[in-house]
PDB file of C-alpha atoms in Angstrom:
ATOM      1  CA  MET S   1      -0.013   0.051  -0.006  1.00 49.00           C
ATOM      2  CA  GLU S   2       1.095   3.411  -0.891  1.00 52.00           C
ATOM      3  CA  ASN S   3       1.373   6.030   1.914  1.00 54.00           C
ATOM      4  CA  SER S   4      -1.058   8.875   1.242  1.00 53.00           C
ATOM      5  CA  GLN S   5       1.248  11.505   2.615  1.00 53.00           C
ATOM      6  CA  ALA S   6       4.130  10.444   0.259  1.00 53.00           C
ATOM      7  CA  SER S   7       2.095  11.027  -2.810  1.00 54.00           C
ATOM      8  CA  MET S   8       1.132  14.747  -1.815  1.00 52.00           C
ATOM      9  CA  PRO S   9       3.757  17.208  -2.624  1.00 55.00           C
ATOM     10  CA  ILE S  10       5.148  19.310   0.255  1.00 58.00           C
ATOM     11  CA  GLU S  11       4.799  22.950  -0.648  1.00 61.00           C
ATOM     12  CA  LYS S  12       7.916  25.000   0.164  1.00 66.00           C
ATOM     13  CA  PHE S  13       7.648  28.440   1.573  1.00 66.00           C
ATOM     14  CA  ASN S  14       8.650  30.776  -1.200  1.00 71.00           C
ATOM     15  CA  ASN S  15       7.840  34.404  -1.893  1.00 73.00           C
ATOM     16  CA  LYS S  16       4.810  33.572  -3.931  1.00 79.00           C
ATOM     17  CA  ASN S  17       3.175  31.605  -1.114  1.00 81.00           C
ATOM     18  CA  ILE S  18       4.018  34.212   1.552  1.00 82.00           C
ATOM     19  CA  LEU S  19       2.639  36.968  -0.650  1.00 84.00           C
ATOM     20  CA  ASN S  20      -0.526  34.870  -1.186  1.00 85.00           C
ATOM     21  CA  LEU S  21      -0.940  34.466   2.521  1.00 83.00           C
ATOM     22  CA  LEU S  22      -0.320  38.113   3.251  1.00 84.00           C
ATOM     23  CA  SER S  23      -2.908  39.152   0.574  1.00 87.00           C
ATOM     24  CA  GLN S  24      -5.451  36.834   2.026  1.00 90.00           C
ATOM     25  CA  TYR S  25      -4.989  37.645   5.729  1.00 90.00           C
ATOM     26  CA  TRP S  26      -3.654  41.136   5.841  1.00 91.00           C
ATOM     27  CA  ILE S  27      -6.689  42.516   7.872  1.00 93.00           C
ATOM     28  CA  PHE S  28      -5.974  40.090  10.580  1.00 93.00           C
ATOM     29  CA  ILE S  29      -2.293  40.918  10.503  1.00 92.00           C
ATOM     30  CA  ALA S  30      -3.120  44.655  10.749  1.00 94.00           C
ATOM     31  CA  LEU S  31      -5.433  43.974  13.637  1.00 92.00           C
ATOM     32  CA  ILE S  32      -2.844  42.003  15.570  1.00 94.00           C
ATOM     33  CA  ALA S  33      -0.334  44.790  14.797  1.00 95.00           C
ATOM     34  CA  LEU S  34      -2.781  47.429  16.120  1.00 94.00           C
ATOM     35  CA  ILE S  35      -3.416  45.439  19.339  1.00 91.00           C
ATOM     36  CA  VAL S  36       0.188  45.005  19.975  1.00 94.00           C
ATOM     37  CA  ALA S  37       1.018  48.650  19.317  1.00 95.00           C
ATOM     38  CA  PHE S  38      -1.802  49.924  21.547  1.00 93.00           C
ATOM     39  CA  SER S  39      -0.855  47.576  24.309  1.00 92.00           C
ATOM     40  CA  LEU S  40       2.778  48.719  24.203  1.00 94.00           C
ATOM     41  CA  LEU S  41       1.613  52.365  24.319  1.00 94.00           C
ATOM     42  CA  SER S  42      -0.793  52.135  27.151  1.00 91.00           C
ATOM     43  CA  ASP S  43      -0.962  50.155  30.273  1.00 90.00           C
ATOM     44  CA  SER S  44      -4.804  50.149  30.367  1.00 90.00           C
ATOM     45  CA  PHE S  45      -5.485  48.940  26.839  1.00 90.00           C
ATOM     46  CA  LEU S  46      -5.470  45.164  27.569  1.00 89.00           C
ATOM     47  CA  THR S  47      -7.423  45.368  30.764  1.00 91.00           C
ATOM     48  CA  LYS S  48     -10.695  43.624  31.606  1.00 93.00           C
ATOM     49  CA  VAL S  49     -12.469  47.085  32.097  1.00 93.00           C
ATOM     50  CA  ASN S  50     -11.324  48.326  28.691  1.00 92.00           C
ATOM     51  CA  LEU S  51     -12.136  45.179  26.818  1.00 90.00           C
ATOM     52  CA  LEU S  52     -15.681  44.997  28.225  1.00 93.00           C
ATOM     53  CA  ASN S  53     -16.131  48.702  27.383  1.00 92.00           C
ATOM     54  CA  ILE S  54     -15.171  47.884  23.835  1.00 90.00           C
ATOM     55  CA  LEU S  55     -17.578  44.942  23.590  1.00 90.00           C
ATOM     56  CA  ARG S  56     -20.365  47.015  25.089  1.00 90.00           C
ATOM     57  CA  GLN S  57     -19.755  49.784  22.511  1.00 88.00           C
ATOM     58  CA  VAL S  58     -19.778  47.513  19.469  1.00 89.00           C
ATOM     59  CA  SER S  59     -22.678  45.300  20.712  1.00 88.00           C
ATOM     60  CA  ILE S  60     -25.240  47.674  19.073  1.00 81.00           C
ATOM     61  CA  ILE S  61     -23.547  47.567  15.757  1.00 83.00           C
ATOM     62  CA  GLY S  62     -23.174  43.847  15.940  1.00 87.00           C
ATOM     63  CA  ILE S  63     -26.847  43.197  16.603  1.00 85.00           C
ATOM     64  CA  CYS S  64     -27.737  45.451  13.606  1.00 79.00           C
ATOM     65  CA  ALA S  65     -25.235  43.545  11.433  1.00 83.00           C
ATOM     66  CA  VAL S  66     -26.770  40.301  12.320  1.00 86.00           C
ATOM     67  CA  GLY S  67     -30.143  41.564  11.506  1.00 81.00           C
ATOM     68  CA  MET S  68     -29.035  43.101   8.204  1.00 79.00           C
ATOM     69  CA  THR S  69     -27.168  39.758   7.310  1.00 84.00           C
ATOM     70  CA  MET S  70     -30.541  37.879   7.690  1.00 83.00           C
ATOM     71  CA  ILE S  71     -32.423  40.429   5.558  1.00 79.00           C
ATOM     72  CA  ILE S  72     -29.652  40.427   2.848  1.00 80.00           C
ATOM     73  CA  LEU S  73     -29.611  36.635   2.733  1.00 85.00           C
ATOM     74  CA  THR S  74     -33.382  36.324   2.375  1.00 85.00           C
ATOM     75  CA  GLY S  75     -33.250  38.766  -0.634  1.00 80.00           C
ATOM     76  CA  GLY S  76     -34.893  41.750   0.950  1.00 75.00           C
ATOM     77  CA  ILE S  77     -32.032  44.070   0.609  1.00 73.00           C
ATOM     78  CA  ASP S  78     -32.571  47.274   2.585  1.00 70.00           C
ATOM     79  CA  LEU S  79     -29.561  49.550   2.912  1.00 70.00           C
ATOM     80  CA  SER S  80     -31.315  52.492   4.942  1.00 74.00           C
ATOM     81  CA  VAL S  81     -30.933  50.763   8.306  1.00 72.00           C
ATOM     82  CA  GLY S  82     -27.673  52.594   8.904  1.00 74.00           C
ATOM     83  CA  SER S  83     -29.128  55.887   8.134  1.00 78.00           C
ATOM     84  CA  MET S  84     -32.155  55.234  10.296  1.00 76.00           C
ATOM     85  CA  ILE S  85     -29.929  54.313  13.397  1.00 75.00           C
ATOM     86  CA  GLY S  86     -28.147  57.609  12.737  1.00 78.00           C
ATOM     87  CA  VAL S  87     -31.249  59.799  12.594  1.00 78.00           C
ATOM     88  CA  ALA S  88     -32.837  57.934  15.619  1.00 74.00           C
ATOM     89  CA  GLY S  89     -29.712  58.450  17.629  1.00 75.00           C
ATOM     90  CA  MET S  90     -29.532  62.127  16.632  1.00 78.00           C
ATOM     91  CA  ALA S  91     -33.144  62.720  17.616  1.00 73.00           C
ATOM     92  CA  CYS S  92     -32.674  61.058  20.897  1.00 70.00           C
ATOM     93  CA  ALA S  93     -29.574  63.158  21.572  1.00 73.00           C
ATOM     94  CA  LEU S  94     -31.580  66.403  20.729  1.00 74.00           C
ATOM     95  CA  CYS S  95     -34.523  65.264  22.734  1.00 69.00           C
ATOM     96  CA  SER S  96     -32.331  64.573  25.776  1.00 67.00           C
ATOM     97  CA  MET S  97     -30.549  67.882  25.381  1.00 69.00           C
ATOM     98  CA  ARG S  98     -33.660  70.004  24.959  1.00 67.00           C
ATOM     99  CA  VAL S  99     -36.437  68.439  26.766  1.00 64.00           C
ATOM    100  CA  CYS S 100     -35.133  66.048  29.469  1.00 59.00           C
ATOM    101  CA  HIS S 101     -32.016  67.973  30.690  1.00 58.00           C
ATOM    102  CA  GLN S 102     -33.449  68.532  34.147  1.00 59.00           C
ATOM    103  CA  SER S 103     -35.117  65.278  34.973  1.00 61.00           C
ATOM    104  CA  LEU S 104     -33.541  61.880  34.369  1.00 59.00           C
ATOM    105  CA  ARG S 105     -36.884  60.240  35.009  1.00 59.00           C
ATOM    106  CA  LEU S 106     -38.256  61.291  31.626  1.00 62.00           C
ATOM    107  CA  LEU S 107     -35.023  60.487  29.702  1.00 61.00           C
ATOM    108  CA  VAL S 108     -35.526  56.827  28.871  1.00 65.00           C
ATOM    109  CA  PRO S 109     -39.266  56.938  28.072  1.00 70.00           C
ATOM    110  CA  SER S 110     -38.870  59.994  25.889  1.00 66.00           C
ATOM    111  CA  GLU S 111     -35.950  58.542  23.914  1.00 67.00           C
ATOM    112  CA  LEU S 112     -38.110  55.413  23.363  1.00 71.00           C
ATOM    113  CA  VAL S 113     -40.905  57.497  22.092  1.00 74.00           C
ATOM    114  CA  TRP S 114     -38.388  59.429  19.760  1.00 67.00           C
ATOM    115  CA  HIS S 115     -36.935  56.238  18.493  1.00 67.00           C
ATOM    116  CA  LEU S 116     -40.514  55.034  17.617  1.00 72.00           C
ATOM    117  CA  VAL S 117     -41.397  58.208  15.914  1.00 73.00           C
ATOM    118  CA  VAL S 118     -38.159  58.390  13.792  1.00 66.00           C
ATOM    119  CA  SER S 119     -38.257  54.641  12.881  1.00 65.00           C
ATOM    120  CA  LEU S 120     -42.062  54.564  12.053  1.00 69.00           C
ATOM    121  CA  GLY S 121     -42.326  58.088  10.478  1.00 59.00           C
TER     122      GLY S 121
END
């Protein structure tokens, strides 16, 4: 019986293979380089508090991205979601600055109303 590994050619690392890998995975290499650079420049970058803060901030975009992926996969392409999120956020910020700046009790209900008005209107 012939060994299956003996029949497969072993690829040597040459410049073409390395350039091919770099062209496919350059974004991951850039991400790792940024993480290393920021962790060397700041003592508080790779801390639990900072990583949880980053995850908390990108969670809203991640949830919207999952929803948009499902919409695009089913064929109902709708690219206006990003602009609607921006308009709803701006309306909530304006509402909280002008209407609810003195009372925090009204802040959350009024922002929910503004989100509904902007997204439905």
